[in-house]
XYZ file of C-alpha atoms in Angstrom:
590
model
C -25.706 -17.051 8.152
C -24.082 -13.666 7.490
C -21.179 -15.358 5.696
C -23.677 -17.263 3.540
C -25.463 -14.024 2.590
C -22.210 -12.337 1.670
C -21.003 -15.355 -0.278
C -24.309 -15.562 -2.167
C -23.900 -11.977 -3.334
C -20.271 -12.571 -4.280
C -21.108 -15.791 -6.127
C -23.565 -13.730 -8.146
C -20.749 -11.380 -9.066
C -18.639 -14.369 -10.137
C -21.415 -15.582 -12.444
C -21.677 -12.122 -14.015
C -17.926 -12.000 -14.555
C -18.241 -15.105 -16.735
C -19.843 -12.860 -19.362
C -16.407 -11.619 -20.464
C -16.083 -12.196 -24.215
C -13.740 -15.027 -25.185
C -11.129 -14.468 -27.872
C -10.082 -17.230 -30.290
C -8.178 -20.091 -28.693
C -4.456 -20.558 -29.018
C -3.235 -24.137 -29.308
C -0.540 -25.154 -26.813
C -0.448 -28.838 -27.690
C -2.607 -30.900 -29.983
C -5.282 -31.473 -27.342
C -4.629 -28.476 -25.082
C -6.197 -25.119 -25.837
C -5.951 -21.911 -23.841
C -8.516 -19.183 -24.336
C -8.300 -15.621 -23.093
C -11.251 -13.849 -21.551
C -9.718 -10.412 -21.133
C -6.454 -8.461 -20.728
C -6.538 -6.204 -17.646
C -3.789 -3.534 -17.590
C -1.807 -3.283 -14.344
C 0.301 -0.255 -13.402
C 2.650 -0.317 -10.430
C 2.364 2.427 -7.821
C 5.334 1.872 -5.550
C 4.948 -1.721 -4.402
C 1.228 -1.900 -5.243
C -0.094 -3.364 -8.532
C -2.998 -1.118 -9.501
C -5.947 -1.908 -11.764
C -8.223 0.951 -12.827
C -11.924 0.180 -13.053
C -15.066 2.306 -13.059
C -17.829 2.217 -10.467
C -21.002 4.031 -11.454
C -18.930 5.883 -14.062
C -16.227 7.038 -11.618
C -12.623 5.893 -11.945
C -11.666 3.567 -9.089
C -8.133 2.268 -8.553
C -7.987 -1.215 -7.017
C -5.002 -3.121 -5.668
C -4.636 -6.395 -7.584
C -4.724 -8.772 -4.622
C -4.556 -12.488 -5.295
C -4.516 -12.976 -1.524
C -7.983 -11.434 -1.088
C -10.773 -13.982 -0.653
C -13.082 -11.676 -2.600
C -13.046 -8.121 -3.902
C -13.543 -5.446 -1.284
C -14.075 -1.714 -1.184
C -13.378 0.589 1.742
C -16.492 1.964 3.412
C -15.431 5.573 2.800
C -14.930 4.826 -0.896
C -18.313 3.110 -1.158
C -19.942 6.207 0.322
C -17.925 8.472 -1.979
C -19.264 6.564 -5.009
C -22.835 6.635 -3.725
C -23.127 2.921 -2.914
C -25.424 1.683 -0.160
C -23.642 -0.426 2.431
C -25.496 -3.253 4.215
C -24.092 -4.888 7.331
C -23.205 -8.564 7.380
C -23.865 -9.303 11.042
C -21.261 -11.501 12.679
C -18.918 -11.581 9.666
C -15.392 -10.154 9.843
C -12.621 -9.402 7.374
C -9.319 -10.837 8.611
C -5.857 -9.811 7.468
C -2.461 -8.523 8.534
C -2.937 -6.107 11.420
C -6.204 -7.557 12.721
C -9.775 -7.680 11.522
C -12.649 -5.347 10.726
C -16.406 -5.528 10.379
C -17.767 -6.643 7.018
C -20.568 -5.221 4.941
C -21.823 -5.656 1.397
C -22.303 -3.015 -1.295
C -23.782 -3.559 -4.735
C -22.499 -1.506 -7.675
C -25.156 -1.148 -10.351
C -22.439 -0.700 -12.964
C -18.851 -1.929 -12.718
C -16.487 -1.687 -15.688
C -13.015 -3.137 -16.125
C -10.814 -3.395 -19.220
C -13.659 -2.096 -21.385
C -16.190 -4.662 -20.158
C -19.204 -3.414 -18.184
C -20.868 -5.695 -15.669
C -24.203 -4.979 -13.959
C -24.896 -5.498 -10.262
C -21.459 -6.456 -8.913
C -21.161 -7.079 -5.162
C -18.205 -5.990 -3.026
C -17.296 -6.803 0.520
C -17.032 -3.540 2.470
C -14.441 -3.003 5.166
C -10.779 -2.497 5.936
C -8.363 0.351 5.423
C -8.301 2.498 2.301
C -4.515 2.370 1.847
C -5.006 5.190 -0.652
C -7.026 3.089 -3.107
C -10.658 2.162 -3.699
C -10.210 -1.417 -2.532
C -8.912 -4.852 -3.473
C -9.586 -6.859 -6.634
C -9.722 -10.404 -5.289
C -10.336 -14.034 -6.102
C -14.056 -13.680 -6.834
C -12.865 -12.178 -10.145
C -9.309 -13.538 -10.438
C -10.399 -17.084 -9.619
C -13.433 -17.470 -11.872
C -11.387 -19.678 -14.235
C -7.616 -19.559 -14.797
C -5.501 -16.451 -14.396
C -2.193 -15.340 -15.836
C -0.135 -12.841 -13.859
C 2.114 -11.133 -16.384
C 3.111 -8.200 -14.219
C 6.584 -7.853 -15.830
C 4.656 -6.731 -18.928
C 1.867 -4.908 -17.109
C -1.097 -7.283 -17.423
C -3.227 -9.782 -15.589
C -5.267 -12.025 -17.875
C -8.370 -14.055 -17.138
C -7.895 -17.335 -19.008
C -9.468 -20.729 -19.633
C -7.681 -23.986 -20.358
C -9.315 -26.960 -22.061
C -7.935 -30.523 -22.220
C -4.651 -29.427 -20.617
C -4.480 -31.803 -17.645
C -1.145 -33.351 -18.648
C 0.269 -30.353 -20.532
C 2.406 -27.382 -19.552
C 0.497 -24.127 -19.829
C 3.290 -21.528 -19.859
C 2.626 -20.930 -23.558
C 5.121 -18.047 -23.695
C 8.074 -19.979 -22.272
C 9.631 -21.382 -25.461
C 12.916 -23.025 -24.427
C 13.044 -21.162 -21.124
C 12.868 -23.400 -18.011
C 9.421 -23.648 -16.479
C 8.684 -24.643 -12.921
C 5.432 -26.114 -11.638
C 3.878 -25.705 -8.200
C 1.054 -27.996 -7.114
C -1.828 -25.963 -5.662
C -4.545 -26.670 -3.148
C -7.975 -26.897 -4.779
C -10.162 -23.810 -4.511
C -13.479 -24.519 -2.865
C -15.997 -22.991 -0.471
C -14.008 -21.475 2.364
C -10.702 -21.656 0.439
C -10.278 -19.241 -2.439
C -6.565 -18.582 -2.313
C -3.593 -19.597 -4.453
C -1.910 -21.983 -2.005
C 1.097 -24.135 -2.841
C 3.837 -26.105 -1.112
C 7.401 -24.765 -1.247
C 10.469 -25.346 0.894
C 12.779 -23.090 2.909
C 16.056 -24.541 4.198
C 14.663 -27.924 3.181
C 11.564 -27.585 5.390
C 8.089 -27.847 3.835
C 6.175 -24.556 3.879
C 2.582 -23.832 2.810
C 2.684 -20.544 0.862
C -0.030 -18.191 -0.340
C 0.881 -16.370 -3.552
C -0.313 -12.880 -2.682
C 0.144 -10.041 -5.173
C -1.283 -7.630 -2.599
C 1.581 -8.243 -0.154
C 4.232 -5.525 -0.454
C 6.901 -8.077 0.453
C 7.187 -11.782 1.061
C 6.549 -12.627 4.726
C 6.985 -15.805 6.747
C 5.042 -16.296 9.970
C 7.114 -16.320 13.150
C 5.775 -19.784 13.999
C 7.006 -21.166 10.650
C 10.359 -19.432 11.030
C 10.794 -21.097 14.425
C 10.074 -24.513 12.864
C 12.908 -23.809 10.440
C 15.148 -22.813 13.347
C 15.114 -19.020 13.009
C 13.889 -16.687 15.771
C 14.189 -12.930 16.405
C 17.245 -13.630 18.586
C 19.041 -15.738 15.967
C 22.342 -14.199 14.883
C 21.933 -11.997 11.819
C 18.169 -11.463 12.178
C 17.293 -7.767 11.847
C 14.274 -5.849 13.150
C 12.213 -4.442 10.302
C 9.486 -2.261 11.782
C 5.819 -3.154 11.622
C 3.310 -4.421 9.057
C -0.202 -2.999 8.806
C -3.212 -4.120 6.828
C -6.946 -4.389 7.282
C -7.467 -3.419 10.909
C -6.208 -0.734 13.263
C -3.426 -2.912 14.630
C 0.062 -3.636 13.415
C 2.413 -6.578 13.759
C 6.140 -6.639 14.424
C 8.464 -7.640 11.591
C 11.999 -8.911 11.237
C 14.057 -10.020 8.260
C 16.544 -12.846 7.996
C 18.827 -14.425 5.430
C 17.910 -18.082 4.978
C 20.016 -20.759 3.290
C 17.622 -21.343 0.400
C 14.065 -21.182 -0.865
C 12.752 -23.618 -3.457
C 9.559 -22.788 -5.361
C 8.548 -25.628 -7.663
C 12.184 -26.407 -8.452
C 13.385 -22.824 -8.785
C 16.021 -22.733 -6.057
C 17.244 -19.364 -4.795
C 20.271 -19.307 -2.509
C 20.656 -16.983 0.487
C 17.314 -15.166 0.186
C 16.277 -12.375 2.537
C 12.773 -13.131 3.816
C 10.596 -11.077 6.119
C 9.139 -12.593 9.288
C 5.955 -11.354 10.960
C 4.513 -12.046 14.373
C 1.066 -13.078 13.173
C -0.705 -16.258 12.172
C -2.154 -16.515 8.661
C -4.329 -19.527 9.399
C -3.478 -22.344 7.001
C -0.569 -20.665 5.129
C 2.874 -20.315 6.659
C 3.972 -17.594 4.262
C 2.912 -14.876 1.852
C 4.838 -14.826 -1.442
C 4.551 -11.133 -2.306
C 4.831 -8.642 -5.114
C 8.607 -9.020 -5.582
C 7.950 -12.546 -6.857
C 5.096 -11.442 -9.147
C 7.195 -8.641 -10.664
C 10.022 -11.007 -11.572
C 8.006 -14.004 -12.768
C 5.303 -14.756 -15.291
C 2.707 -17.052 -13.758
C -0.168 -19.115 -15.105
C -2.562 -20.413 -12.435
C -4.495 -23.440 -13.657
C -7.329 -23.443 -11.149
C -9.096 -26.353 -12.840
C -6.169 -28.768 -12.427
C -4.676 -27.073 -9.351
C -1.277 -26.200 -10.809
C 0.815 -23.065 -11.233
C 3.325 -22.648 -14.067
C 6.152 -20.161 -13.526
C 9.014 -18.680 -15.526
C 11.622 -16.344 -14.113
C 11.707 -13.111 -16.121
C 14.696 -11.464 -14.409
C 15.110 -8.835 -11.741
C 15.478 -8.604 -7.956
C 13.585 -11.040 -5.742
C 13.844 -11.899 -2.028
C 16.184 -8.983 -1.463
C 18.665 -10.217 -4.085
C 19.851 -8.568 -7.289
C 21.088 -11.518 -9.335
C 23.915 -10.949 -11.788
C 22.449 -13.669 -13.970
C 20.227 -16.731 -13.895
C 21.222 -20.347 -14.419
C 19.253 -23.538 -14.983
C 19.385 -26.678 -12.838
C 22.594 -27.719 -14.613
C 24.282 -24.394 -13.957
C 23.988 -23.180 -17.548
C 23.344 -19.444 -17.927
C 19.831 -18.535 -19.058
C 19.017 -15.994 -21.727
C 16.360 -13.821 -20.069
C 16.285 -11.142 -22.727
C 12.689 -10.089 -23.273
C 11.474 -11.545 -26.557
C 8.064 -9.880 -26.390
C 7.377 -6.742 -28.361
C 8.109 -3.548 -26.463
C 5.367 -1.036 -25.678
C 3.971 1.104 -28.458
C 1.279 3.066 -26.591
C 1.418 5.743 -23.889
C -0.169 3.305 -21.431
C 2.410 0.641 -22.265
C 5.337 3.003 -21.653
C 3.660 4.212 -18.455
C 3.329 0.636 -17.201
C 6.914 -0.316 -18.039
C 8.215 2.903 -16.532
C 6.337 2.197 -13.292
C 7.973 -1.247 -13.077
C 11.412 0.297 -13.645
C 10.688 2.807 -10.884
C 9.655 0.016 -8.501
C 12.989 -1.703 -9.235
C 14.887 1.548 -8.589
C 15.848 1.935 -12.266
C 15.029 5.623 -12.354
C 16.709 6.579 -15.638
C 14.903 3.817 -17.515
C 11.669 4.867 -15.825
C 12.082 8.501 -16.852
C 12.856 7.481 -20.432
C 9.612 5.479 -20.575
C 7.590 8.283 -18.969
C 9.089 10.676 -21.540
C 7.684 8.447 -24.287
C 4.296 8.210 -22.548
C 4.102 12.004 -22.245
C 5.140 12.533 -25.864
C 2.498 10.081 -27.096
C -0.236 11.458 -24.828
C 0.764 15.005 -23.838
C -2.650 15.878 -22.388
C -2.779 13.024 -19.865
C -1.855 14.448 -16.426
C -1.247 11.029 -14.844
C 1.837 10.411 -17.001
C 3.236 13.795 -15.981
C 2.664 12.939 -12.327
C 4.439 9.609 -12.788
C 7.415 11.369 -14.350
C 7.382 13.968 -11.574
C 7.647 11.201 -8.968
C 10.610 9.702 -10.835
C 12.325 13.095 -11.019
C 11.852 13.643 -7.284
C 13.206 10.168 -6.578
C 16.243 11.097 -8.707
C 16.780 14.356 -6.748
C 15.641 16.591 -9.621
C 13.023 18.710 -7.846
C 12.839 21.473 -10.473
C 11.955 19.000 -13.226
C 9.439 17.304 -10.960
C 7.846 20.630 -10.038
C 7.583 21.589 -13.713
C 5.704 18.345 -14.449
C 3.282 18.977 -11.582
C 2.658 22.534 -12.816
C 1.949 21.209 -16.295
C -0.374 18.506 -14.935
C -2.362 21.152 -13.064
C -2.730 23.267 -16.189
C -4.394 20.227 -17.766
C -6.394 19.198 -14.689
C -6.715 22.083 -12.201
C -9.094 20.069 -9.983
C -6.724 17.110 -9.629
C -6.425 16.839 -5.838
C -3.427 14.491 -6.023
C -1.449 17.036 -8.038
C -2.591 19.895 -5.781
C -1.331 18.071 -2.710
C 1.954 17.220 -4.404
C 2.577 20.878 -5.274
C 1.470 22.026 -1.814
C 4.081 19.694 -0.332
C 6.778 21.320 -2.461
C 5.657 24.792 -1.449
C 5.578 23.881 2.229
C 9.103 22.484 1.950
C 10.123 25.832 0.429
C 8.434 27.622 3.374
C 5.981 29.330 1.003
C 2.871 28.854 3.103
C 0.739 31.374 1.218
C 1.210 29.574 -2.108
C 0.754 26.176 -0.448
C -2.576 27.297 0.976
C -3.864 28.082 -2.523
C -3.305 24.446 -3.491
C -4.596 23.080 -0.185
C -7.843 25.012 -0.489
C -8.285 23.849 -4.091
C -7.743 20.228 -3.018
C -10.157 20.733 -0.125
C -12.866 21.859 -2.556
C -12.207 19.002 -4.984
C -12.210 16.110 -2.496
C -15.286 14.184 -1.409
C -15.961 14.475 2.311
C -15.094 10.791 2.816
C -11.929 10.827 0.666
C -8.894 9.041 2.076
C -6.750 11.961 0.894
C -8.262 14.147 3.613
C -5.741 12.646 6.011
C -2.863 14.026 3.915
C -4.692 17.314 3.482
C -5.183 17.652 7.242
C -1.488 17.007 7.922
C -0.495 19.637 5.356
C -2.899 22.199 6.818
C -1.186 21.525 10.131
C 2.249 22.050 8.587
C 0.956 25.315 7.077
C -0.106 26.493 10.575
C -3.822 26.398 9.822
C -4.956 24.147 12.688
C -8.646 25.000 12.220
C -8.651 23.514 8.707
C -6.513 20.590 9.878
C -9.017 19.855 12.648
C -11.973 19.941 10.239
C -10.305 17.478 7.875
C -9.258 15.090 10.638
C -12.884 15.170 11.832
C -14.160 14.240 8.367
C -11.590 11.500 7.908
C -12.207 9.895 11.290
C -15.973 9.981 10.753
C -15.749 8.051 7.482
C -12.902 5.674 8.496
C -14.111 3.974 11.685
C -11.735 0.985 11.508
C -8.824 2.220 9.410
C -5.194 1.462 10.290
C -4.491 5.204 10.067
C -6.762 6.151 12.959
C -3.885 6.469 15.434
C -2.255 9.098 13.223
C -5.568 10.920 12.791
C -6.230 10.937 16.548
C -2.773 12.391 17.084
C -3.307 15.006 14.370
C -6.618 16.092 15.862
C -5.063 16.270 19.337
C -2.201 18.412 18.030
C -4.542 20.754 16.171
C -6.592 21.356 19.315
C -3.433 21.854 21.363
C -2.196 24.505 18.915
C -5.576 26.225 19.017
C -5.594 25.920 22.831
C -9.213 24.829 22.731
C -11.243 21.743 23.736
C -8.230 20.438 25.653
C -10.265 17.692 27.357
C -11.104 16.319 23.896
C -7.474 16.772 22.883
C -6.318 14.584 25.782
C -8.883 11.925 24.817
C -7.529 11.910 21.241
C -3.900 11.715 22.316
C -4.692 8.920 24.765
C -6.432 7.013 21.967
C -3.398 7.466 19.695
C -0.976 6.306 22.393
C -3.121 3.250 23.176
C -2.993 2.237 19.514
C 0.737 2.996 19.124
C 2.406 2.817 22.555
C 5.763 4.559 22.731
C 5.321 6.583 19.529
C 7.427 9.687 20.191
C 5.332 12.144 18.191
C 2.135 11.059 19.964
C 3.736 11.497 23.386
C 4.987 14.921 22.292
C 1.453 15.956 21.283
C 0.015 14.859 24.617
C 2.807 16.683 26.425
C 1.807 19.933 24.689
C -1.778 19.509 25.891
C -0.528 19.001 29.442
C 1.665 22.091 29.021
C -1.348 24.138 27.886
C -3.264 22.946 30.942
C -0.394 23.756 33.311
C 0.040 20.072 34.224
C 3.805 20.382 34.441
C 4.711 16.961 35.874
C 2.546 15.110 33.346
C 4.007 17.213 30.539
C 7.528 16.471 31.759
C 6.861 12.721 31.892
C 5.605 12.697 28.297
C 8.483 14.848 27.017
C 10.961 12.575 28.803
C 9.394 9.506 27.158
C 9.290 11.180 23.729
C 12.933 12.235 23.957
C 13.995 8.784 25.130
C 12.749 7.543 21.738
C 13.846 10.593 19.686
C 16.661 12.344 21.615
C 17.387 14.961 18.920
C 13.842 16.234 18.393
C 14.341 19.996 18.707
C 10.724 20.863 19.483
C 10.453 18.326 22.303
C 13.719 19.623 23.812
C 12.608 23.237 23.620
C 9.154 22.531 25.066
C 10.662 20.414 27.844
C 12.901 23.347 28.716
C 9.763 25.470 29.210
C 8.281 22.824 31.517
C 11.523 22.425 33.442
C 11.721 26.169 34.027
C 8.161 26.141 35.387
C 9.253 23.397 37.787
C 12.280 25.417 38.932
C 14.858 23.210 37.184
C 16.823 26.030 35.609
C 20.018 24.111 34.832
C 18.172 21.376 32.967
C 16.049 23.998 31.181
C 19.116 25.905 30.002
C 20.757 22.724 28.743
C 17.650 21.572 26.824
C 17.092 25.005 25.321
C 20.700 25.261 24.161
C 20.587 21.789 22.626
C 17.303 22.556 20.858
C 18.710 25.766 19.350
C 21.851 23.944 18.218
C 19.645 21.510 16.287
C 17.145 24.087 14.957
C 18.035 27.772 15.255
C 14.473 28.768 14.287
C 12.731 26.857 17.055
C 11.990 30.017 19.071
C 10.138 31.511 16.102
C 7.986 28.375 15.983
C 7.225 28.628 19.704
C 6.122 32.251 19.338
C 3.904 31.249 16.426
C 2.232 28.768 18.765
C 1.966 31.471 21.470
C 4.118 29.458 23.831
C 6.451 31.540 26.006
C 9.936 30.334 26.805
């Protein structure tokens, strides 16, 4: 019943989205016509394709997520924008990392690409991930959709009388591949197609919200690859909607074939989680290197390779099925607007082409010198290119234009903390604190920076606010640890501190920094053996952590283990000669 209520609201949103104005048709063949509803600009932020919309007049940045069943907004963001959230009893959002509760919020006014829509429903739940939410298939799947991320756009389209025609209208003489898709219907609103890996049939979901392409462990085993197979590498953990995380590996396979586009020796991630029907997520690396038309009416996907790195490979060139080299030079007109240069620069930055990115950001800034976002983009590129002075100058200039920009304030505070200028950093931290909504996701970063600036009281207050408004976020383990550490530094509410550290360790067993935080609480309470056990475990994971060594030396001395204490203290000082100053700042005696 709850799912039906939610779907009814989302179906209403889909009907409203059909009000987008249609532009004149473009003929593809005599009987095939493709119409465009709207161009939606997409700007990369790291590995995330970002679409900017407005909710109740406030800018809201959504991740373009073709793998999302419907559009969602994080609960904290819904509250920040003044939306009422209604529970959908019994319904859950499911994704990488687990699941979360699901609610529904109705935006009275939602605008995207210059089109304003009344009364748009969002699913509510999941982690913020630094953005308002996910733009999903309730909008992307209303008709056809073209993913032209190499040129910074997603387009809502409509084909007519095209059943037997190719729909990659831009391709010209360039080879086009076709993937047959599963039909979208109630209960299945994903872009699902059949591909092959090492000659084995794989059901793949084309998911622009996935930061990398990932194969399920069960599918990898069917192909004959396991975590113990020679050459398979561990690759950390993946997180997503819930508080959990899943283990990842990566492996080099013999080949992957997507609709006839065969790629030899690809690196593909493997995750220890089921996706339900799909065996694999085809992620953003594929979308950034291909132009894709999804014909939802006839259940087909048309694809052209546009060049660039995909599946961990940086091809020297592309060839067709006969081995002839392809001309992939971009025949489209280059950008002429500040936004266009910003979008292309962001793609270059995602590909690691920093000089090209900076050149494009230079053009964006010159065309729109009073837009702080372009300065912040260029600053990020300068930092990535190890040019901190140029990056700092761009942040300073952005703050002259927008002194209440919390993102810029936090970026400059980070620079000042790295330069050990805590007084100047605190000016920016306090300004960001005043500018942020109480439920803002950025309060997590702010809290961590207050901690680094040795202002645990302010860190504690911000962790409290963040945890209150993010009840199911994947970052809760980090926030629990931060709140535990702040209380340990303040030497107050140590029972609550232990509860927080225990919660963090339960969510992330073996995390060295969490064990170190709990050890400090035990030290404060004079629980020497418990403190020693946690420091031992933390140092087993991170043997050169100077603070853990120095604090363990204090515990060892209390336990009468002078030789071990002297050795740990000496090692800590050899790693960080200022560690004693830090201990005195924390009022911890050696």
